């Protein structure tokens, strides 16, 4: 496997709207990110992914882009962006923009021109199709609920395609002219000095052009749009072009948001000459999914979760580098999702962090994860902002859930859990804004905030700083980057353990991931305990006694 500069780096995602507001309008901004670059550097961050800051009507919080070449005035100006790039460079932080090219906003100039003349040049930038006697061409359900087809205003039997919200029409990648526009834009940003992209919802760009309906899978008469995506072949032509025309010539770093990839395609995506540098591992955030949406999701089962991570690690290590997350802007908070509420605290949060950060692949943190931010209680559906949450709430109610049950599903699963403002200190609005925050601040900000944790040696924040420094230390950097991954102690059903081995160096990462103590009979002798979350490790002979959520990283003797 070729060595690349980014293999041993650590990423961090900023959701700008909720990070830091410097002008009092209740919305975070680019100046806020600039102000916190030192904080990120001190934390140990090398790569900064910024969720979309382009002009947008914000139907989907910026994932509906109206102009690829601008900065939304809510976030600042292009000069702010240039300053951010320069300041990040000074601190050796590489900046990634979000590349959202499956769809645009319906307010994008291309779509406005397309609506005015669906049969003209810009109509070919999107998918316009005739319906069947006024009904949509197929029965596919969009990710945010309802049909993927929206009637074109002024026509009786013409529709346009949107896999997400109706305000997010899908771009037609089959059209060479559209692809050229995209490559021009991507190169424009790379020429400006960004280091690469996080690539949004990319698997959706290739459609099956048979336009077939499938058996309905719910009472709405619709079927999951993934039925169609599964049948689509040939995405490699588009992604190979994007790589060769844009990413390779610039030496760009790219991380794909890729769902539902066929196993045999992994190497094409993230192998040595893959379309992307890396992609996110998502399998473990979905282990509790039910058939019918959030109300139907179960609890995360520890063994299933652990084994899913193991399986993925083993699958990838011969091929490339995945990027590992605990949470992102589309997920609930990891500290609430992967830890039972009654067990939340320093030990459980630090254990989860250690297990995920020392895996093979690039760790990507999400803002607030480093202080153990949690899911946020919202008292009514009106308090939520997220489009998907509103859809899932309605679905729960339609399916017979009470209001309380539907809200509970949102509390567990809503994307707004991760989008509440970053908790900087204990002052009003958690120090996020002097104005009115665009989304509720989590009421626990007085206990959970950056300032308080900076002042306390034993805080989650200081633990994260030590953990990232440990991963990047001269002694262990190579091992945690290139070391082989192997599961360990799988026969214990509360233990999460694995080996990382490079040449003659091996460490064991071992954690008792539950609220009861547990004893583990060690199978090997260790030389040194090199990283811990408890002050003391109790080992008598070969019996290691672990406290609740105790994690031990030990260097082993390889005789
Ligand atoms: O494809 C999926 C599941 O198989 C979806 O989860 C989808 O890929 C995912 O929701 C895409 O998310 C991204 O694009 C959305 C946006 O709302 C999210 O915030 C973004 O991360 C539309 O742009």
XYZ file of C-alpha atoms and ligand atoms in Angstrom:
582
model
C 0.000 0.000 0.000
C 1.454 3.413 -0.963
C 2.128 5.743 1.943
C 0.235 9.024 1.911
C 0.620 12.148 4.043
C -2.899 11.835 5.435
C -2.684 8.238 6.687
C -1.686 9.227 10.208
C -3.842 12.332 10.556
C -6.859 13.198 12.659
C -9.946 14.919 11.294
C -12.595 17.118 12.899
C -15.963 18.133 11.508
C -17.316 21.606 12.089
C -21.020 22.245 11.578
C -20.633 25.994 11.042
C -24.176 26.968 11.884
C -23.691 25.684 15.434
C -19.994 26.201 16.124
C -19.394 29.825 17.168
C -21.306 32.990 16.324
C -19.193 36.172 16.325
C -21.748 38.681 15.020
C -24.692 37.989 17.290
C -27.176 36.789 14.653
C -27.608 33.442 16.376
C -25.855 31.536 13.587
C -22.247 30.399 13.709
C -19.823 31.836 11.163
C -16.428 31.514 9.502
C -14.900 34.087 11.846
C -16.012 31.822 14.683
C -14.088 28.930 13.160
C -10.998 31.116 12.719
C -11.212 32.114 16.364
C -11.118 28.483 17.431
C -8.268 27.242 15.239
C -5.843 27.357 18.161
C -8.280 25.292 20.195
C -8.424 22.701 17.406
C -4.670 22.663 17.020
C -4.205 22.118 20.718
C -6.684 19.269 20.589
C -4.510 17.570 17.964
C -6.516 18.130 14.792
C -4.849 18.019 11.341
C -7.824 17.970 8.966
C -10.869 20.203 9.250
C -14.049 19.305 7.361
C -16.458 22.215 7.187
C -20.090 21.361 6.439
C -21.546 23.502 3.599
C -21.165 27.281 3.810
C -22.321 28.094 0.265
C -25.325 30.357 -0.359
C -28.393 28.311 0.455
C -32.070 28.670 1.351
C -31.233 26.262 4.230
C -34.076 23.843 3.645
C -31.515 21.177 4.539
C -29.088 23.462 6.379
C -26.792 24.166 3.480
C -26.968 20.756 1.790
C -29.206 22.597 -0.671
C -26.713 24.783 -2.529
C -27.867 27.749 -4.592
C -24.406 28.886 -5.754
C -21.293 26.717 -5.692
C -18.957 29.701 -6.017
C -20.071 31.783 -3.067
C -20.270 31.984 0.722
C -23.645 32.455 2.382
C -23.746 35.884 4.025
C -24.974 34.244 7.233
C -21.535 32.600 7.478
C -19.457 35.556 6.251
C -17.658 36.434 3.045
C -15.197 34.936 0.591
C -12.506 37.052 2.291
C -13.332 35.299 5.569
C -12.942 31.964 3.782
C -9.570 33.013 2.386
C -8.457 34.157 5.819
C -9.589 30.863 7.301
C -7.511 28.953 4.738
C -4.441 31.083 5.457
C -4.804 30.805 9.236
C -5.400 27.063 9.053
C -2.282 26.639 6.911
C -0.191 28.441 9.543
C -1.273 25.781 12.002
C -0.779 22.838 9.611
C -4.497 22.230 9.471
C -5.833 21.011 6.115
C -9.267 22.324 5.172
C -11.960 20.294 3.410
C -15.114 21.787 1.946
C -18.293 19.756 1.583
C -18.926 18.694 -2.017
C -22.675 18.324 -2.552
C -23.132 17.355 -6.179
C -25.916 14.805 -6.172
C -28.354 17.722 -6.145
C -28.560 21.489 -5.972
C -31.078 23.760 -4.321
C -34.200 24.446 -6.358
C -33.062 28.085 -6.128
C -29.868 27.367 -8.077
C -29.735 29.310 -11.352
C -29.492 26.063 -13.347
C -32.722 24.744 -11.874
C -34.532 28.035 -12.280
C -33.567 28.031 -15.975
C -34.587 24.381 -16.221
C -38.027 25.094 -14.756
C -38.515 27.905 -17.244
C -37.762 25.502 -20.109
C -37.657 21.820 -19.106
C -36.941 20.794 -22.694
C -34.048 23.224 -23.080
C -30.329 23.029 -22.255
C -30.720 23.285 -18.471
C -33.540 20.769 -18.394
C -30.786 18.280 -19.257
C -28.908 19.212 -16.066
C -31.656 17.545 -14.026
C -34.081 14.669 -14.493
C -37.395 15.763 -15.953
C -39.768 12.960 -16.934
C -43.310 12.585 -18.086
C -45.676 10.949 -15.641
C -48.278 8.294 -16.227
C -51.603 10.096 -16.718
C -50.635 12.775 -14.231
C -49.157 10.324 -11.751
C -45.397 10.137 -10.958
C -43.231 8.024 -13.323
C -42.194 5.561 -10.566
C -43.153 4.732 -6.998
C -39.821 5.492 -5.288
C -39.843 7.065 -1.834
C -37.413 9.917 -1.139
C -35.047 9.825 1.871
C -37.055 12.556 3.564
C -40.444 10.929 2.873
C -43.009 11.134 0.062
C -42.413 10.547 -3.639
C -39.069 11.365 -5.270
C -41.077 13.056 -8.032
C -42.433 16.584 -7.865
C -44.777 18.025 -10.447
C -43.246 20.801 -12.555
C -45.328 23.938 -12.006
C -47.406 24.749 -15.071
C -47.389 21.196 -16.478
C -49.986 18.452 -15.977
C -47.817 15.455 -16.600
C -44.189 16.508 -16.103
C -42.128 15.755 -13.006
C -38.593 16.316 -11.734
C -36.584 13.910 -9.600
C -35.385 14.562 -6.041
C -33.986 11.759 -3.878
C -33.902 14.106 -0.884
C -36.263 17.081 -0.291
C -38.308 18.492 -3.152
C -36.165 21.616 -2.837
C -33.110 19.461 -3.698
C -33.510 18.400 -7.360
C -31.073 15.681 -8.491
C -28.393 16.554 -11.020
C -28.137 14.508 -14.192
C -24.593 13.121 -14.225
C -25.276 11.353 -17.526
C -25.045 14.794 -19.144
C -21.440 15.595 -20.071
C -22.095 19.348 -20.002
C -23.218 19.076 -16.359
C -20.172 17.014 -15.449
C -17.908 19.647 -17.003
C -19.579 22.333 -14.870
C -18.929 20.258 -11.757
C -15.259 19.622 -12.591
C -14.727 23.308 -13.284
C -16.194 24.184 -9.890
C -14.210 21.518 -8.006
C -10.970 22.715 -9.637
C -11.848 26.316 -8.846
C -12.010 25.529 -5.127
C -8.867 23.403 -5.194
C -7.017 26.203 -7.015
C -8.167 28.563 -4.277
C -6.205 26.486 -1.796
C -8.549 24.098 -0.070
C -6.960 20.683 0.524
C -9.870 18.528 -0.537
C -13.476 17.575 0.023
C -15.865 15.509 2.036
C -18.162 14.143 -0.629
C -21.858 14.101 0.097
C -24.336 11.292 -0.637
C -22.244 10.312 -3.638
C -23.612 6.840 -4.289
C -26.860 8.464 -5.392
C -25.420 10.144 -8.500
C -25.825 7.022 -10.636
C -29.421 6.144 -11.412
C -30.820 3.039 -13.027
C -32.164 4.441 -16.263
C -34.830 1.760 -16.657
C -37.131 3.855 -14.443
C -38.877 0.801 -13.008
C -41.308 0.683 -10.109
C -40.931 -1.962 -7.389
C -43.414 -3.609 -5.032
C -44.602 -1.150 -2.394
C -43.037 -1.765 1.021
C -45.399 0.326 3.128
C -48.919 1.687 3.310
C -47.954 4.814 1.366
C -47.756 2.638 -1.778
C -44.129 3.625 -2.279
C -40.875 1.676 -2.143
C -37.408 2.495 -0.875
C -35.446 4.350 -3.563
C -32.470 2.094 -2.770
C -34.215 -0.627 -4.808
C -33.361 1.451 -7.845
C -29.860 2.419 -6.653
C -28.967 -1.249 -6.166
C -29.634 -1.827 -9.849
C -27.618 1.153 -11.036
C -24.243 0.254 -12.504
C -21.414 2.316 -13.938
C -20.841 4.960 -11.254
C -17.101 4.367 -11.776
C -17.135 6.263 -15.048
C -18.228 9.448 -13.281
C -16.095 9.034 -10.182
C -13.003 8.041 -12.178
C -13.390 11.197 -14.236
C -13.799 13.316 -11.112
C -10.634 11.789 -9.656
C -8.580 12.147 -12.838
C -9.759 15.600 -13.817
C -9.809 17.200 -10.357
C -8.490 15.297 -7.356
C -5.325 13.701 -8.751
C -3.885 16.784 -10.476
C -4.300 18.718 -7.219
C -3.165 15.957 -4.867
C -6.464 16.505 -3.060
C -7.518 14.537 0.011
C -11.079 13.247 -0.231
C -13.391 11.428 2.121
C -16.552 9.959 0.659
C -19.923 9.615 2.301
C -20.643 6.253 0.749
C -23.559 4.094 1.812
C -24.582 0.678 0.537
C -21.372 -0.050 -1.337
C -21.095 -3.490 -2.890
C -18.177 -5.317 -1.250
C -16.453 -6.045 -4.555
C -16.330 -2.306 -5.253
C -14.406 -1.355 -2.106
C -11.009 -1.336 -3.811
C -12.345 0.833 -6.643
C -13.433 3.385 -4.068
C -10.601 3.431 -1.532
C -7.870 1.153 -2.900
C -4.506 2.529 -4.026
C -5.938 4.219 -7.104
C -9.422 4.589 -5.651
C -11.885 7.330 -6.470
C -11.419 8.723 -2.965
C -8.608 8.820 -0.411
C -10.892 7.328 2.218
C -14.562 6.943 3.128
C -16.537 6.881 6.327
C -17.377 3.602 8.024
C -21.088 3.741 8.819
C -22.024 0.118 9.388
C -21.797 0.370 13.186
C -24.115 3.373 13.465
C -26.897 1.399 11.806
C -26.886 -1.841 13.820
C -30.091 -0.966 15.660
C -32.168 -0.039 12.605
C -35.662 -1.479 12.333
C -37.592 -1.903 9.107
C -39.801 1.149 9.259
C -37.960 4.223 10.416
C -36.881 5.705 13.723
C -39.906 4.682 15.780
C -39.082 1.131 14.895
C -35.373 1.222 15.859
C -34.156 -0.928 18.727
C -31.396 -0.355 21.265
C -27.770 -0.742 20.231
C -26.802 -4.315 21.164
C -23.224 -4.300 22.372
C -22.048 -7.555 20.787
C -23.610 -6.769 17.431
C -22.098 -3.292 17.479
C -18.632 -4.566 18.413
C -18.699 -7.379 15.864
C -19.844 -5.043 13.106
C -16.847 -2.813 13.769
C -14.539 -5.838 13.802
C -15.920 -7.164 10.563
C -15.429 -3.850 8.862
C -11.910 -3.387 10.159
C -10.919 -6.829 8.871
C -12.546 -6.240 5.507
C -10.747 -2.961 4.927
C -7.243 -3.534 6.105
C -6.031 -5.247 2.945
C -7.592 -2.545 0.812
C -7.299 0.923 2.228
C -8.119 3.320 5.031
C -11.586 4.012 6.288
C -12.480 6.998 8.439
C -13.982 6.192 11.810
C -16.643 8.268 13.497
C -18.576 8.177 16.736
C -21.050 10.762 15.454
C -21.613 13.403 12.784
C -24.239 15.997 11.898
C -26.646 13.269 10.702
C -26.462 11.121 13.798
C -27.451 11.298 17.439
C -24.641 12.021 19.907
C -22.396 8.970 20.328
C -22.227 9.472 24.081
C -26.005 8.974 24.177
C -26.276 6.447 21.374
C -23.509 3.994 22.249
C -23.696 4.374 26.041
C -26.839 3.585 28.069
C -28.089 6.845 29.616
C -27.607 5.547 33.174
C -23.934 4.808 32.450
C -23.024 8.179 30.948
C -19.952 9.687 32.608
C -16.214 10.176 32.307
C -15.335 6.479 32.240
C -17.854 5.401 29.644
C -17.178 8.384 27.373
C -13.408 7.974 27.612
C -13.690 4.226 26.979
C -15.773 4.800 23.846
C -13.270 7.407 22.659
C -10.265 5.128 23.186
C -11.849 2.165 21.419
C -12.820 4.170 18.360
C -9.717 6.373 18.083
C -7.201 3.507 18.218
C -8.878 1.498 15.459
C -7.217 1.254 12.075
C -8.228 4.198 9.866
C -8.520 7.955 10.278
C -10.401 9.168 13.319
C -12.845 12.005 12.544
C -14.238 13.846 15.552
C -17.406 15.884 15.421
C -17.649 19.196 17.286
C -18.598 18.694 20.917
C -17.707 14.997 20.938
C -14.457 15.951 22.668
C -16.387 17.242 25.693
C -18.933 14.422 25.745
C -21.936 16.405 24.483
C -25.168 14.427 24.680
C -28.546 14.197 22.981
C -30.830 17.121 23.735
C -34.379 16.901 25.086
C -36.805 18.882 22.903
C -40.265 19.392 24.337
C -42.252 19.393 21.100
C -41.809 18.678 17.410
C -42.035 22.442 16.738
C -38.795 22.960 18.636
C -36.927 20.794 16.126
C -35.532 22.273 12.916
C -34.384 19.240 10.915
C -36.412 18.215 7.881
C -35.744 14.507 8.405
C -36.840 14.706 12.041
C -40.154 16.249 11.016
C -40.689 13.501 8.467
C -39.789 10.722 10.886
C -42.054 12.214 13.547
C -44.990 12.295 11.112
C -44.234 8.723 10.058
C -44.266 7.585 13.681
C -47.625 9.267 14.312
C -49.113 7.814 11.104
C -47.941 4.388 12.176
C -49.904 4.630 15.396
C -47.340 5.953 17.889
C -48.485 8.428 20.539
C -46.975 11.912 20.521
C -44.813 10.891 23.463
C -43.518 7.812 21.671
C -42.838 9.769 18.490
C -40.901 12.400 20.450
C -38.942 9.688 22.216
C -37.901 8.293 18.826
C -36.695 11.794 17.865
C -34.880 12.202 21.171
C -33.010 8.995 20.456
C -32.363 9.517 16.792
C -32.801 13.100 15.616
C -30.068 14.788 13.608
C -30.693 17.917 15.706
C -29.109 16.183 18.694
C -25.749 16.865 17.099
C -26.728 20.260 15.731
C -27.438 22.073 19.005
C -24.912 24.861 19.603
C -21.391 24.001 20.708
C -21.023 24.400 24.458
C -18.063 26.716 25.043
C -18.692 27.889 28.601
C -21.336 28.325 31.308
C -22.410 31.836 30.259
C -25.716 32.557 28.483
C -26.287 30.318 25.421
C -23.186 28.336 26.329
C -21.016 31.150 24.952
C -22.128 30.243 21.423
C -23.886 33.536 20.668
C -24.859 36.838 22.256
C -28.055 36.723 20.183
C -30.828 34.172 19.975
C -29.441 30.790 18.902
C -31.026 29.357 15.738
C -31.518 26.046 17.554
C -32.018 25.335 21.221
C -28.929 25.049 23.431
C -28.744 21.768 25.317
C -29.802 22.591 28.918
C -26.809 20.666 30.290
C -24.296 23.291 29.066
C -23.511 24.515 32.578
C -22.077 21.095 33.438
C -20.752 20.121 30.016
C -18.668 22.858 28.391
C -15.175 23.518 27.069
C -14.074 26.099 29.625
C -14.982 23.970 32.627
C -13.228 20.988 31.099
C -10.106 22.959 30.264
C -9.817 23.775 33.938
C -10.125 20.188 35.115
C -7.257 17.751 34.537
C -9.529 14.718 34.652
C -12.078 15.992 32.128
C -13.220 14.320 28.916
C -11.598 17.142 26.915
C -8.204 16.659 28.521
C -8.583 12.916 28.066
C -9.202 13.425 24.340
C -6.118 15.645 24.121
C -3.981 12.933 25.727
C -5.564 10.223 23.618
C -4.916 12.011 20.322
C -1.359 12.832 21.438
C -0.857 9.166 22.326
C -2.064 8.004 18.921
C 0.292 10.474 17.268
C 3.264 9.999 19.597
C 6.569 9.122 17.995
C 6.512 5.748 19.677
C 3.031 4.620 18.604
C 2.151 6.646 15.512
C 3.348 4.013 13.020
C 1.713 1.205 14.949
C -1.700 2.859 15.143
C -1.491 3.960 11.512
C -0.188 0.871 9.783
C -0.443 -1.831 12.416
C -2.572 -4.848 11.609
C -5.923 -5.039 13.387
C -7.086 -8.278 14.994
C -10.058 -8.870 17.315
C -9.303 -10.215 20.798
C -11.190 -11.761 23.732
C -14.386 -12.028 21.700
C -15.652 -14.787 23.979
C -16.348 -12.179 26.695
C -19.650 -10.574 25.856
C -18.986 -7.268 27.614
C -15.398 -6.921 26.459
C -14.292 -4.874 23.451
C -10.686 -5.752 22.723
C -8.292 -5.826 19.825
C -4.630 -6.093 18.938
C -2.697 -3.694 16.785
C 0.565 -5.213 15.540
C 3.401 -3.808 13.477
C 6.520 -5.930 13.049
C 7.633 -6.941 16.510
C 5.492 -4.368 18.284
C 2.018 -5.245 19.508
C -0.477 -3.526 21.768
C -3.682 -4.848 23.225
C -6.574 -2.407 23.617
C -8.962 -3.964 26.102
C -12.125 -2.531 27.603
C -14.843 -3.760 29.918
C -17.714 -2.006 28.160
C -20.392 -2.251 30.829
C -21.434 -1.005 34.258
C -20.322 -4.136 36.180
C -16.734 -5.101 36.987
C -15.311 -8.031 35.075
C -12.265 -10.282 35.260
C -10.332 -11.297 32.197
C -7.806 -14.134 32.134
C -4.974 -12.744 30.068
C -3.594 -14.940 27.318
C -0.307 -13.130 27.029
C 2.241 -11.330 29.140
C 2.443 -7.624 28.881
C 5.441 -5.372 29.244
C 3.839 -2.085 30.035
C 0.479 -0.487 30.456
C 0.810 2.489 28.133
C -2.587 4.201 28.211
C -5.502 4.109 30.665
C -8.698 5.861 31.724
C -8.553 4.738 35.394
C -5.690 5.670 37.733
C -5.020 2.064 38.667
C -4.857 -1.264 36.860
C -5.414 -4.386 38.967
C -3.722 -7.490 37.681
C -2.894 -10.486 39.867
C -1.033 -13.214 38.028
C -2.805 -13.450 34.710
C -6.150 -12.191 36.067
C -6.964 -8.658 35.093
C -9.848 -7.162 37.048
C -11.559 -4.357 35.221
C -13.806 -1.695 36.675
C -16.924 -0.512 34.780
C -15.868 0.970 31.427
C -12.216 0.588 32.268
C -9.951 0.578 29.238
C -6.341 -0.545 29.275
C -3.832 -0.252 26.469
C -0.890 -2.560 27.106
C 2.221 -3.245 25.115
C 2.747 -6.986 24.892
C 5.920 -9.014 24.854
C 6.191 -10.835 21.549
C 8.464 -13.695 22.510
O -28.174 6.971 1.456
C -28.539 7.051 2.605
C -28.722 5.845 3.408
O -28.455 4.696 2.687
C -28.814 8.341 3.249
O -28.595 8.184 4.590
C -27.971 9.475 2.686
O -26.820 9.035 2.096
C -27.590 10.449 3.714
O -28.725 10.928 4.363
C -26.904 11.588 3.003
O -26.584 12.600 3.889
C -26.010 13.741 3.321
O -26.805 14.298 2.303
C -28.066 14.809 2.711
C -27.971 15.744 3.902
O -29.235 15.981 4.430
C -27.089 15.181 4.998
O -26.935 16.111 6.030
C -25.787 14.805 4.361
O -24.824 14.347 5.283
C -28.615 15.532 1.531
O -27.652 16.404 1.019
